[in-house]
C-alpha cells in the first residue's frame, strides 16, 4: 500500500463536469490511500473579509480552469490501475478535515425545493470553528459540524460525453449524502478504464434534503482508501457505514427514487442474508428507513438505510 497526496490546483481540478476522456491527475494501485484537497465556490461567493482564510490556489483555479458548464470544482480524476467496466470501486472514507475557517450558503430564485417562494439571491458567509467543530449562524445559534463530500463519483459511460456534476447518476457524483463521513464506504460501478474518481463540493454540515440547494459549502481535505473489486457487476451506487447498509435512488421523481432504492435494498438483503424477495420486502417494511437525500439536484435522491443488526442479528 502506498499513500499519495493530490493537491487542488489548475492542473488537478476540473470545473463543473465528469468526462471519461479526462486525463488522470494521479494513477494508483488498488489498496492505495490518497489524501485529496478540494476547493469550493465561484469567485462571486469568495469572501473579502480578511478574517476568512481563502485557499491560496482558489484564485488560480478560477482563472485557469475552464467553466464550460455549471457545476462544482472537482479534484481528480484518480485512475486505479486495472479497473475496467464491470468492476466495482470501493472508496473507504478514512478522514475528512476542514481546510478553511468559513463556508457559504446561497439562496437563489427559481431553484431549490421552493423555487418560487424566494425572489432575491441571499449569500451568507458562515464562520467555522475548527477546534470546537461548530458553525455560527448570523442569529447566534451554533451548529455542530459533520463534514462530508457532496460529490464523489467515477467517470460516466464514455458515450455520455461531458456531463454536469450537478445531476447525480449511476456513476455517483452529486449524491449529497450526509451519511458518507469517516468510517463509511462508497461503492461505485466502473464504466471506463481506470474508473477515474473525482470529488469535491465540500459540506461542513447539511440536512437531509439540502432544500435551498446549498449546505455550508466549504473546502475540505479527505483521506480515502481505494479497493478494486474485479467483475463485481455493480450497476448503481451503494454505501455502508459501521452500523448500516445503504442503497440509493436518483430520478426527477422522489417517488421513483424510493422505488429504485427499495428494489436495490431487496437485492442487497438477498446477497447479504440470503432472504427471499418476499422476506426482504417484509424486513424493509419493518426495519428500513427511506430518507430524502436531496430534493434539489434536478435528479433528486432517496437513500434506504437498514441496520446491520436487523440483517444479521444483534451480534453483528
mmCIF file of N, CA, C and O in Angstrom, residues 55-156:
data_model
loop_
_atom_site.group_PDB
_atom_site.id
_atom_site.type_symbol
_atom_site.label_atom_id
_atom_site.label_comp_id
_atom_site.label_asym_id
_atom_site.label_seq_id
_atom_site.Cartn_x
_atom_site.Cartn_y
_atom_site.Cartn_z
ATOM 1 N N UNK A 55 -8.128 29.409 0.503
ATOM 2 C CA UNK A 55 -7.013 28.607 -0.014
ATOM 3 C C UNK A 55 -6.269 29.362 -1.107
ATOM 4 O O UNK A 55 -6.899 29.923 -2.021
ATOM 5 N N UNK A 56 -4.949 29.414 -1.039
ATOM 6 C CA UNK A 56 -4.193 30.261 -1.968
ATOM 7 C C UNK A 56 -4.355 29.883 -3.429
ATOM 8 O O UNK A 56 -4.195 30.725 -4.310
ATOM 9 N N UNK A 57 -4.710 28.624 -3.711
ATOM 10 C CA UNK A 57 -4.841 28.191 -5.097
ATOM 11 C C UNK A 57 -6.193 28.513 -5.703
ATOM 12 O O UNK A 57 -6.388 28.345 -6.914
ATOM 13 N N UNK A 58 -7.156 28.970 -4.888
ATOM 14 C CA UNK A 58 -8.520 29.137 -5.389
ATOM 15 C C UNK A 58 -8.601 30.145 -6.527
ATOM 16 O O UNK A 58 -9.243 29.889 -7.551
ATOM 17 N N UNK A 59 -7.943 31.286 -6.383
ATOM 18 C CA UNK A 59 -7.996 32.312 -7.433
ATOM 19 C C UNK A 59 -7.393 31.791 -8.729
ATOM 20 O O UNK A 59 -7.891 32.087 -9.828
ATOM 21 N N UNK A 60 -6.336 31.003 -8.637
ATOM 22 C CA UNK A 60 -5.703 30.456 -9.838
ATOM 23 C C UNK A 60 -6.601 29.408 -10.498
ATOM 24 O O UNK A 60 -6.683 29.345 -11.734
ATOM 25 N N UNK A 61 -7.290 28.604 -9.687
ATOM 26 C CA UNK A 61 -8.257 27.649 -10.238
ATOM 27 C C UNK A 61 -9.366 28.401 -10.975
ATOM 28 O O UNK A 61 -9.756 28.045 -12.094
ATOM 29 N N UNK A 62 -9.862 29.483 -10.364
ATOM 30 C CA UNK A 62 -10.888 30.296 -11.031
ATOM 31 C C UNK A 62 -10.396 30.837 -12.369
ATOM 32 O O UNK A 62 -11.130 30.863 -13.365
ATOM 33 N N UNK A 63 -9.145 31.267 -12.409
ATOM 34 C CA UNK A 63 -8.611 31.924 -13.602
ATOM 35 C C UNK A 63 -8.271 30.943 -14.717
ATOM 36 O O UNK A 63 -8.406 31.279 -15.901
ATOM 37 N N UNK A 64 -7.847 29.725 -14.369
ATOM 38 C CA UNK A 64 -7.260 28.833 -15.373
ATOM 39 C C UNK A 64 -8.111 27.620 -15.723
ATOM 40 O O UNK A 64 -7.877 26.992 -16.767
ATOM 41 N N UNK A 65 -9.074 27.242 -14.880
ATOM 42 C CA UNK A 65 -9.902 26.073 -15.184
ATOM 43 C C UNK A 65 -11.129 26.505 -15.985
ATOM 44 O O UNK A 65 -11.851 27.414 -15.569
ATOM 45 N N UNK A 66 -11.351 25.848 -17.104
ATOM 46 C CA UNK A 66 -12.498 26.177 -17.937
ATOM 47 C C UNK A 66 -13.795 25.840 -17.209
ATOM 48 O O UNK A 66 -13.968 24.735 -16.691
ATOM 49 N N UNK A 67 -14.718 26.793 -17.201
ATOM 50 C CA UNK A 67 -16.046 26.587 -16.608
ATOM 51 C C UNK A 67 -17.021 26.417 -17.765
ATOM 52 O O UNK A 67 -17.803 27.294 -18.098
ATOM 53 N N UNK A 68 -16.982 25.233 -18.379
ATOM 54 C CA UNK A 68 -17.728 25.029 -19.616
ATOM 55 C C UNK A 68 -19.220 24.830 -19.380
ATOM 56 O O UNK A 68 -20.040 25.207 -20.218
ATOM 57 N N UNK A 69 -19.582 24.213 -18.253
ATOM 58 C CA UNK A 69 -20.986 24.008 -17.905
ATOM 59 C C UNK A 69 -21.128 24.226 -16.404
ATOM 60 O O UNK A 69 -20.160 24.072 -15.653
ATOM 61 N N UNK A 70 -22.315 24.592 -15.925
ATOM 62 C CA UNK A 70 -22.488 24.815 -14.488
ATOM 63 C C UNK A 70 -22.202 23.550 -13.689
ATOM 64 O O UNK A 70 -22.559 22.439 -14.096
ATOM 65 N N UNK A 71 -21.553 23.738 -12.557
ATOM 66 C CA UNK A 71 -21.251 22.590 -11.703
ATOM 67 C C UNK A 71 -20.197 22.921 -10.679
ATOM 68 O O UNK A 71 -19.881 24.086 -10.428
ATOM 69 N N UNK A 72 -19.625 21.888 -10.091
ATOM 70 C CA UNK A 72 -18.719 22.013 -8.966
ATOM 71 C C UNK A 72 -17.251 21.972 -9.405
ATOM 72 O O UNK A 72 -16.922 21.375 -10.432
ATOM 73 N N UNK A 73 -16.391 22.561 -8.577
ATOM 74 C CA UNK A 73 -14.945 22.401 -8.773
ATOM 75 C C UNK A 73 -14.544 21.068 -8.149
ATOM 76 O O UNK A 73 -14.700 20.865 -6.938
ATOM 77 N N UNK A 74 -14.039 20.160 -8.962
ATOM 78 C CA UNK A 74 -13.685 18.817 -8.519
ATOM 79 C C UNK A 74 -12.189 18.594 -8.646
ATOM 80 O O UNK A 74 -11.553 19.085 -9.582
ATOM 81 N N UNK A 75 -11.633 17.828 -7.715
ATOM 82 C CA UNK A 75 -10.229 17.428 -7.783
ATOM 83 C C UNK A 75 -10.164 16.002 -8.314
ATOM 84 O O UNK A 75 -10.886 15.125 -7.866
ATOM 85 N N UNK A 76 -9.245 15.783 -9.283
ATOM 86 C CA UNK A 76 -9.094 14.478 -9.904
ATOM 87 C C UNK A 76 -8.968 14.633 -11.410
ATOM 88 O O UNK A 76 -8.666 15.729 -11.902
ATOM 89 N N UNK A 77 -9.195 13.561 -12.162
ATOM 90 C CA UNK A 77 -9.581 12.250 -11.643
ATOM 91 C C UNK A 77 -8.388 11.398 -11.208
ATOM 92 O O UNK A 77 -7.259 11.611 -11.644
ATOM 93 N N UNK A 78 -8.696 10.435 -10.346
ATOM 94 C CA UNK A 78 -7.727 9.438 -9.893
ATOM 95 C C UNK A 78 -8.019 8.141 -10.641
ATOM 96 O O UNK A 78 -9.145 7.632 -10.588
ATOM 97 N N UNK A 79 -7.015 7.638 -11.343
ATOM 98 C CA UNK A 79 -7.159 6.364 -12.058
ATOM 99 C C UNK A 79 -6.644 5.231 -11.182
ATOM 100 O O UNK A 79 -5.613 5.374 -10.507
ATOM 101 N N UNK A 80 -7.353 4.112 -11.203
ATOM 102 C CA UNK A 80 -6.929 2.915 -10.470
ATOM 103 C C UNK A 80 -6.467 1.885 -11.489
ATOM 104 O O UNK A 80 -7.228 1.495 -12.390
ATOM 105 N N UNK A 81 -5.224 1.480 -11.385
ATOM 106 C CA UNK A 81 -4.653 0.526 -12.348
ATOM 107 C C UNK A 81 -5.497 -0.746 -12.409
ATOM 108 O O UNK A 81 -5.878 -1.305 -11.386
ATOM 109 N N UNK A 82 -5.797 -1.170 -13.629
ATOM 110 C CA UNK A 82 -6.511 -2.423 -13.832
ATOM 111 C C UNK A 82 -8.014 -2.323 -13.802
ATOM 112 O O UNK A 82 -8.706 -3.304 -14.088
ATOM 113 N N UNK A 83 -8.554 -1.153 -13.472
ATOM 114 C CA UNK A 83 -10.017 -1.007 -13.425
ATOM 115 C C UNK A 83 -10.583 -0.993 -14.835
ATOM 116 O O UNK A 83 -10.108 -0.251 -15.706
ATOM 117 N N UNK A 84 -11.618 -1.800 -15.057
ATOM 118 C CA UNK A 84 -12.280 -1.868 -16.361
ATOM 119 C C UNK A 84 -13.785 -1.928 -16.117
ATOM 120 O O UNK A 84 -14.249 -2.250 -15.016
ATOM 121 N N UNK A 85 -14.578 -1.622 -17.149
ATOM 122 C CA UNK A 85 -16.029 -1.709 -16.985
ATOM 123 C C UNK A 85 -16.465 -3.075 -16.460
ATOM 124 O O UNK A 85 -15.949 -4.115 -16.876
ATOM 125 N N UNK A 86 -17.412 -3.057 -15.525
ATOM 126 C CA UNK A 86 -17.864 -4.284 -14.875
ATOM 127 C C UNK A 86 -17.272 -4.494 -13.508
ATOM 128 O O UNK A 86 -17.776 -5.302 -12.719
ATOM 129 N N UNK A 87 -16.182 -3.773 -13.190
ATOM 130 C CA UNK A 87 -15.594 -3.830 -11.859
ATOM 131 C C UNK A 87 -16.359 -2.908 -10.908
ATOM 132 O O UNK A 87 -17.208 -2.105 -11.320
ATOM 133 N N UNK A 88 -16.037 -3.002 -9.634
ATOM 134 C CA UNK A 88 -16.605 -2.114 -8.621
ATOM 135 C C UNK A 88 -15.465 -1.446 -7.861
ATOM 136 O O UNK A 88 -14.487 -2.093 -7.480
ATOM 137 N N UNK A 89 -15.585 -0.137 -7.651
ATOM 138 C CA UNK A 89 -14.602 0.610 -6.879
ATOM 139 C C UNK A 89 -15.158 0.879 -5.488
ATOM 140 O O UNK A 89 -16.220 1.487 -5.339
ATOM 141 N N UNK A 90 -14.446 0.418 -4.476
ATOM 142 C CA UNK A 90 -14.785 0.720 -3.089
ATOM 143 C C UNK A 90 -13.941 1.901 -2.629
ATOM 144 O O UNK A 90 -12.711 1.868 -2.702
ATOM 145 N N UNK A 91 -14.615 2.942 -2.159
ATOM 146 C CA UNK A 91 -13.947 4.146 -1.666
ATOM 147 C C UNK A 91 -14.221 4.233 -0.172
ATOM 148 O O UNK A 91 -15.329 4.594 0.253
ATOM 149 N N UNK A 92 -13.233 3.875 0.639
ATOM 150 C CA UNK A 92 -13.395 3.940 2.089
ATOM 151 C C UNK A 92 -12.959 5.320 2.557
ATOM 152 O O UNK A 92 -11.847 5.762 2.264
ATOM 153 N N UNK A 93 -13.823 5.992 3.286
ATOM 154 C CA UNK A 93 -13.552 7.350 3.760
ATOM 155 C C UNK A 93 -12.883 7.231 5.123
ATOM 156 O O UNK A 93 -13.498 6.805 6.110
ATOM 157 N N UNK A 94 -11.609 7.589 5.178
ATOM 158 C CA UNK A 94 -10.826 7.425 6.392
ATOM 159 C C UNK A 94 -10.810 8.676 7.266
ATOM 160 O O UNK A 94 -10.785 8.577 8.495
ATOM 161 N N UNK A 95 -10.806 9.839 6.632
ATOM 162 C CA UNK A 95 -10.723 11.078 7.400
ATOM 163 C C UNK A 95 -11.185 12.237 6.528
ATOM 164 O O UNK A 95 -11.000 12.207 5.302
ATOM 165 N N UNK A 96 -11.779 13.254 7.154
ATOM 166 C CA UNK A 96 -12.171 14.485 6.464
ATOM 167 C C UNK A 96 -11.840 15.662 7.380
ATOM 168 O O UNK A 96 -12.204 15.653 8.557
ATOM 169 N N UNK A 97 -11.163 16.672 6.829
ATOM 170 C CA UNK A 97 -10.772 17.845 7.594
ATOM 171 C C UNK A 97 -11.188 19.119 6.864
ATOM 172 O O UNK A 97 -11.152 19.187 5.630
ATOM 173 N N UNK A 98 -11.580 20.136 7.638
ATOM 174 C CA UNK A 98 -11.848 21.459 7.078
ATOM 175 C C UNK A 98 -10.536 22.106 6.649
ATOM 176 O O UNK A 98 -9.533 22.039 7.370
ATOM 177 N N UNK A 99 -10.548 22.788 5.508
ATOM 178 C CA UNK A 99 -9.359 23.486 5.015
ATOM 179 C C UNK A 99 -9.434 24.998 5.237
ATOM 180 O O UNK A 99 -8.464 25.703 4.932
ATOM 181 N N UNK A 100 -10.548 25.499 5.712
ATOM 182 C CA UNK A 100 -10.697 26.937 5.886
ATOM 183 C C UNK A 100 -11.664 27.199 7.041
ATOM 184 O O UNK A 100 -12.332 26.289 7.522
ATOM 185 N N UNK A 101 -11.709 28.450 7.491
ATOM 186 C CA UNK A 101 -12.495 28.802 8.678
ATOM 187 C C UNK A 101 -13.831 29.453 8.331
ATOM 188 O O UNK A 101 -14.376 30.211 9.126
ATOM 189 N N UNK A 102 -14.360 29.149 7.156
ATOM 190 C CA UNK A 102 -15.644 29.693 6.736
ATOM 191 C C UNK A 102 -16.289 28.771 5.708
ATOM 192 O O UNK A 102 -15.622 27.938 5.073
ATOM 193 N N UNK A 103 -17.575 28.942 5.577
ATOM 194 C CA UNK A 103 -18.313 28.320 4.491
ATOM 195 C C UNK A 103 -19.366 29.298 4.025
ATOM 196 O O UNK A 103 -19.576 30.346 4.633
ATOM 197 N N UNK A 104 -20.030 28.948 2.944
ATOM 198 C CA UNK A 104 -21.071 29.845 2.438
ATOM 199 C C UNK A 104 -22.365 29.073 2.194
ATOM 200 O O UNK A 104 -22.365 27.853 2.001
ATOM 201 N N UNK A 105 -23.457 29.812 2.220
ATOM 202 C CA UNK A 105 -24.770 29.285 1.874
ATOM 203 C C UNK A 105 -25.468 30.304 0.994
ATOM 204 O O UNK A 105 -25.403 31.506 1.271
ATOM 205 N N UNK A 106 -26.108 29.835 -0.067
ATOM 206 C CA UNK A 106 -26.776 30.724 -1.014
ATOM 207 C C UNK A 106 -28.220 30.271 -1.231
ATOM 208 O O UNK A 106 -28.485 29.080 -1.412
ATOM 209 N N UNK A 107 -29.138 31.220 -1.185
ATOM 210 C CA UNK A 107 -30.497 31.031 -1.696
ATOM 211 C C UNK A 107 -30.558 31.704 -3.056
ATOM 212 O O UNK A 107 -30.152 32.868 -3.187
ATOM 213 N N UNK A 108 -31.053 30.985 -4.058
ATOM 214 C CA UNK A 108 -31.178 31.556 -5.402
ATOM 215 C C UNK A 108 -32.627 31.452 -5.872
ATOM 216 O O UNK A 108 -33.259 30.392 -5.708
ATOM 217 N N UNK A 109 -33.179 32.513 -6.451
ATOM 218 C CA UNK A 109 -34.531 32.425 -7.002
ATOM 219 C C UNK A 109 -34.628 31.328 -8.073
ATOM 220 O O UNK A 109 -33.655 31.042 -8.783
ATOM 221 N N UNK A 110 -35.776 30.713 -8.153
ATOM 222 C CA UNK A 110 -36.089 29.689 -9.157
ATOM 223 C C UNK A 110 -35.244 28.432 -9.010
ATOM 224 O O UNK A 110 -35.032 27.694 -9.970
ATOM 225 N N UNK A 111 -34.762 28.187 -7.807
ATOM 226 C CA UNK A 111 -34.036 26.947 -7.548
ATOM 227 C C UNK A 111 -34.406 26.453 -6.159
ATOM 228 O O UNK A 111 -35.112 27.124 -5.406
ATOM 229 N N UNK A 112 -33.948 25.254 -5.824
ATOM 230 C CA UNK A 112 -34.246 24.694 -4.524
ATOM 231 C C UNK A 112 -35.582 23.986 -4.470
ATOM 232 O O UNK A 112 -36.292 23.841 -5.466
ATOM 233 N N UNK A 113 -35.940 23.551 -3.271
ATOM 234 C CA UNK A 113 -37.198 22.834 -3.085
ATOM 235 C C UNK A 113 -38.413 23.758 -3.119
ATOM 236 O O UNK A 113 -39.535 23.291 -3.311
ATOM 237 N N UNK A 114 -38.181 25.081 -2.939
ATOM 238 C CA UNK A 114 -39.254 26.080 -3.007
ATOM 239 C C UNK A 114 -38.857 27.141 -4.036
ATOM 240 O O UNK A 114 -38.549 28.288 -3.693
ATOM 241 N N UNK A 115 -38.850 26.793 -5.315
ATOM 242 C CA UNK A 115 -38.233 27.660 -6.327
ATOM 243 C C UNK A 115 -38.916 29.004 -6.535
ATOM 244 O O UNK A 115 -38.270 29.950 -6.996
ATOM 245 N N UNK A 116 -40.189 29.128 -6.221
ATOM 246 C CA UNK A 116 -40.894 30.398 -6.463
ATOM 247 C C UNK A 116 -41.209 31.159 -5.177
ATOM 248 O O UNK A 116 -41.894 32.173 -5.212
ATOM 249 N N UNK A 117 -40.693 30.689 -4.042
ATOM 250 C CA UNK A 117 -41.010 31.334 -2.764
ATOM 251 C C UNK A 117 -40.039 32.452 -2.386
ATOM 252 O O UNK A 117 -40.361 33.279 -1.527
ATOM 253 N N UNK A 118 -38.852 32.460 -2.984
ATOM 254 C CA UNK A 118 -37.821 33.444 -2.628
ATOM 255 C C UNK A 118 -37.353 34.130 -3.906
ATOM 256 O O UNK A 118 -36.954 33.463 -4.864
ATOM 257 N N UNK A 119 -37.384 35.456 -3.920
ATOM 258 C CA UNK A 119 -37.208 36.216 -5.157
ATOM 259 C C UNK A 119 -35.891 36.977 -5.243
ATOM 260 O O UNK A 119 -35.632 37.629 -6.252
ATOM 261 N N UNK A 120 -35.059 36.894 -4.215
ATOM 262 C CA UNK A 120 -33.769 37.572 -4.219
ATOM 263 C C UNK A 120 -32.678 36.587 -3.830
ATOM 264 O O UNK A 120 -32.879 35.706 -2.985
ATOM 265 N N UNK A 121 -31.508 36.745 -4.441
ATOM 266 C CA UNK A 121 -30.351 35.949 -4.050
ATOM 267 C C UNK A 121 -29.871 36.407 -2.673
ATOM 268 O O UNK A 121 -29.776 37.606 -2.406
ATOM 269 N N UNK A 122 -29.576 35.443 -1.795
ATOM 270 C CA UNK A 122 -29.047 35.760 -0.480
ATOM 271 C C UNK A 122 -27.798 34.904 -0.227
ATOM 272 O O UNK A 122 -27.846 33.679 -0.276
ATOM 273 N N UNK A 123 -26.655 35.566 0.022
ATOM 274 C CA UNK A 123 -25.378 34.898 0.280
ATOM 275 C C UNK A 123 -24.993 35.116 1.734
ATOM 276 O O UNK A 123 -24.956 36.254 2.203
ATOM 277 N N UNK A 124 -24.708 34.030 2.443
ATOM 278 C CA UNK A 124 -24.188 34.097 3.808
ATOM 279 C C UNK A 124 -22.777 33.524 3.845
ATOM 280 O O UNK A 124 -22.521 32.469 3.251
ATOM 281 N N UNK A 125 -21.869 34.187 4.543
ATOM 282 C CA UNK A 125 -20.578 33.620 4.900
ATOM 283 C C UNK A 125 -20.638 33.236 6.371
ATOM 284 O O UNK A 125 -20.918 34.083 7.232
ATOM 285 N N UNK A 126 -20.405 31.967 6.667
ATOM 286 C CA UNK A 126 -20.638 31.407 7.996
ATOM 287 C C UNK A 126 -19.290 31.036 8.610
ATOM 288 O O UNK A 126 -18.561 30.189 8.066
ATOM 289 N N UNK A 127 -18.921 31.656 9.750
ATOM 290 C CA UNK A 127 -17.650 31.299 10.403
ATOM 291 C C UNK A 127 -17.668 29.858 10.909
ATOM 292 O O UNK A 127 -18.675 29.389 11.462
ATOM 293 N N UNK A 128 -16.548 29.157 10.717
ATOM 294 C CA UNK A 128 -16.395 27.778 11.176
ATOM 295 C C UNK A 128 -15.263 27.709 12.197
ATOM 296 O O UNK A 128 -14.151 28.174 11.919
ATOM 297 N N UNK A 129 -15.545 27.133 13.346
ATOM 298 C CA UNK A 129 -14.547 26.941 14.393
ATOM 299 C C UNK A 129 -14.016 25.514 14.276
ATOM 300 O O UNK A 129 -14.717 24.552 14.616
ATOM 301 N N UNK A 130 -12.784 25.386 13.797
ATOM 302 C CA UNK A 130 -12.244 24.057 13.525
ATOM 303 C C UNK A 130 -11.841 23.313 14.792
ATOM 304 O O UNK A 130 -11.716 22.088 14.777
ATOM 305 N N UNK A 131 -11.602 24.014 15.893
ATOM 306 C CA UNK A 131 -11.273 23.345 17.154
ATOM 307 C C UNK A 131 -12.527 22.803 17.822
ATOM 308 O O UNK A 131 -12.565 21.662 18.279
ATOM 309 N N UNK A 132 -13.573 23.616 17.880
ATOM 310 C CA UNK A 132 -14.819 23.208 18.521
ATOM 311 C C UNK A 132 -15.760 22.510 17.548
ATOM 312 O O UNK A 132 -16.752 21.928 17.954
ATOM 313 N N UNK A 133 -15.472 22.588 16.247
ATOM 314 C CA UNK A 133 -16.269 21.981 15.184
ATOM 315 C C UNK A 133 -17.722 22.440 15.252
ATOM 316 O O UNK A 133 -18.672 21.637 15.307
ATOM 317 N N UNK A 134 -17.886 23.776 15.214
ATOM 318 C CA UNK A 134 -19.208 24.376 15.139
ATOM 319 C C UNK A 134 -19.179 25.500 14.107
ATOM 320 O O UNK A 134 -18.141 26.117 13.869
ATOM 321 N N UNK A 135 -20.318 25.757 13.500
ATOM 322 C CA UNK A 135 -20.512 26.914 12.646
ATOM 323 C C UNK A 135 -21.485 27.861 13.318
ATOM 324 O O UNK A 135 -22.508 27.419 13.869
ATOM 325 N N UNK A 136 -21.180 29.161 13.295
ATOM 326 C CA UNK A 136 -22.013 30.143 13.980
ATOM 327 C C UNK A 136 -22.916 30.840 12.972
ATOM 328 O O UNK A 136 -22.443 31.536 12.059
ATOM 329 N N UNK A 137 -24.228 30.675 13.145
ATOM 330 C CA UNK A 137 -25.196 31.278 12.250
ATOM 331 C C UNK A 137 -25.387 32.757 12.583
ATOM 332 O O UNK A 137 -25.106 33.187 13.710
ATOM 333 N N UNK A 138 -25.849 33.581 11.632
ATOM 334 C CA UNK A 138 -25.991 35.021 11.888
ATOM 335 C C UNK A 138 -26.888 35.350 13.072
ATOM 336 O O UNK A 138 -26.743 36.395 13.694
ATOM 337 N N UNK A 139 -27.839 34.466 13.402
ATOM 338 C CA UNK A 139 -28.743 34.725 14.522
ATOM 339 C C UNK A 139 -28.222 34.151 15.837
ATOM 340 O O UNK A 139 -28.927 34.133 16.832
ATOM 341 N N UNK A 140 -26.940 33.674 15.826
ATOM 342 C CA UNK A 140 -26.276 33.317 17.066
ATOM 343 C C UNK A 140 -26.220 31.848 17.416
ATOM 344 O O UNK A 140 -25.470 31.451 18.302
ATOM 345 N N UNK A 141 -26.997 31.020 16.753
ATOM 346 C CA UNK A 141 -27.006 29.591 17.051
ATOM 347 C C UNK A 141 -25.735 28.937 16.496
ATOM 348 O O UNK A 141 -25.299 29.250 15.383
ATOM 349 N N UNK A 142 -25.153 28.019 17.270
ATOM 350 C CA UNK A 142 -24.004 27.239 16.812
ATOM 351 C C UNK A 142 -24.482 25.862 16.350
ATOM 352 O O UNK A 142 -25.157 25.147 17.092
ATOM 353 N N UNK A 143 -24.130 25.512 15.116
ATOM 354 C CA UNK A 143 -24.480 24.199 14.575
ATOM 355 C C UNK A 143 -23.262 23.282 14.644
ATOM 356 O O UNK A 143 -22.181 23.641 14.151
ATOM 357 N N UNK A 144 -23.402 22.076 15.229
ATOM 358 C CA UNK A 144 -22.304 21.115 15.179
ATOM 359 C C UNK A 144 -21.989 20.745 13.740
ATOM 360 O O UNK A 144 -22.897 20.552 12.920
ATOM 361 N N UNK A 145 -20.705 20.641 13.414
ATOM 362 C CA UNK A 145 -20.277 20.340 12.048
ATOM 363 C C UNK A 145 -20.064 18.839 11.868
ATOM 364 O O UNK A 145 -19.583 18.153 12.770
ATOM 365 N N UNK A 146 -20.409 18.358 10.688
ATOM 366 C CA UNK A 146 -20.232 16.954 10.324
ATOM 367 C C UNK A 146 -19.821 16.909 8.857
ATOM 368 O O UNK A 146 -20.622 16.629 7.974
ATOM 369 N N UNK A 147 -18.543 17.210 8.563
ATOM 370 C CA UNK A 147 -18.123 17.401 7.163
ATOM 371 C C UNK A 147 -18.230 16.129 6.321
ATOM 372 O O UNK A 147 -17.969 15.023 6.792
ATOM 373 N N UNK A 148 -18.594 16.333 5.053
ATOM 374 C CA UNK A 148 -18.591 15.247 4.075
ATOM 375 C C UNK A 148 -18.501 15.860 2.681
ATOM 376 O O UNK A 148 -18.724 17.057 2.496
ATOM 377 N N UNK A 149 -18.177 15.035 1.706
ATOM 378 C CA UNK A 149 -18.088 15.477 0.319
ATOM 379 C C UNK A 149 -19.438 15.278 -0.368
ATOM 380 O O UNK A 149 -19.941 14.156 -0.447
ATOM 381 N N UNK A 150 -20.012 16.371 -0.884
ATOM 382 C CA UNK A 150 -21.266 16.261 -1.605
ATOM 383 C C UNK A 150 -21.119 15.505 -2.914
ATOM 384 O O UNK A 150 -22.044 14.822 -3.346
ATOM 385 N N UNK A 151 -19.943 15.634 -3.540
ATOM 386 C CA UNK A 151 -19.701 14.979 -4.833
ATOM 387 C C UNK A 151 -18.560 13.981 -4.700
ATOM 388 O O UNK A 151 -17.436 14.346 -4.339
ATOM 389 N N UNK A 152 -18.857 12.729 -4.980
ATOM 390 C CA UNK A 152 -17.860 11.668 -5.138
ATOM 391 C C UNK A 152 -18.355 10.761 -6.253
ATOM 392 O O UNK A 152 -19.474 10.234 -6.159
ATOM 393 N N UNK A 153 -17.549 10.590 -7.286
ATOM 394 C CA UNK A 153 -18.018 9.767 -8.381
ATOM 395 C C UNK A 153 -16.905 9.367 -9.320
ATOM 396 O O UNK A 153 -15.793 9.912 -9.267
ATOM 397 N N UNK A 154 -17.215 8.421 -10.182
ATOM 398 C CA UNK A 154 -16.291 7.978 -11.223
ATOM 399 C C UNK A 154 -16.757 8.552 -12.555
ATOM 400 O O UNK A 154 -17.799 9.194 -12.652
ATOM 401 N N UNK A 155 -15.971 8.319 -13.590
ATOM 402 C CA UNK A 155 -16.345 8.791 -14.924
ATOM 403 C C UNK A 155 -17.584 8.051 -15.417
ATOM 404 O O UNK A 155 -17.777 6.867 -15.129
ATOM 405 N N UNK A 156 -18.444 8.736 -16.164
ATOM 406 C CA UNK A 156 -19.643 8.085 -16.694
ATOM 407 C C UNK A 156 -19.322 7.178 -17.875
ATOM 408 O O UNK A 156 -18.161 7.096 -18.338
#
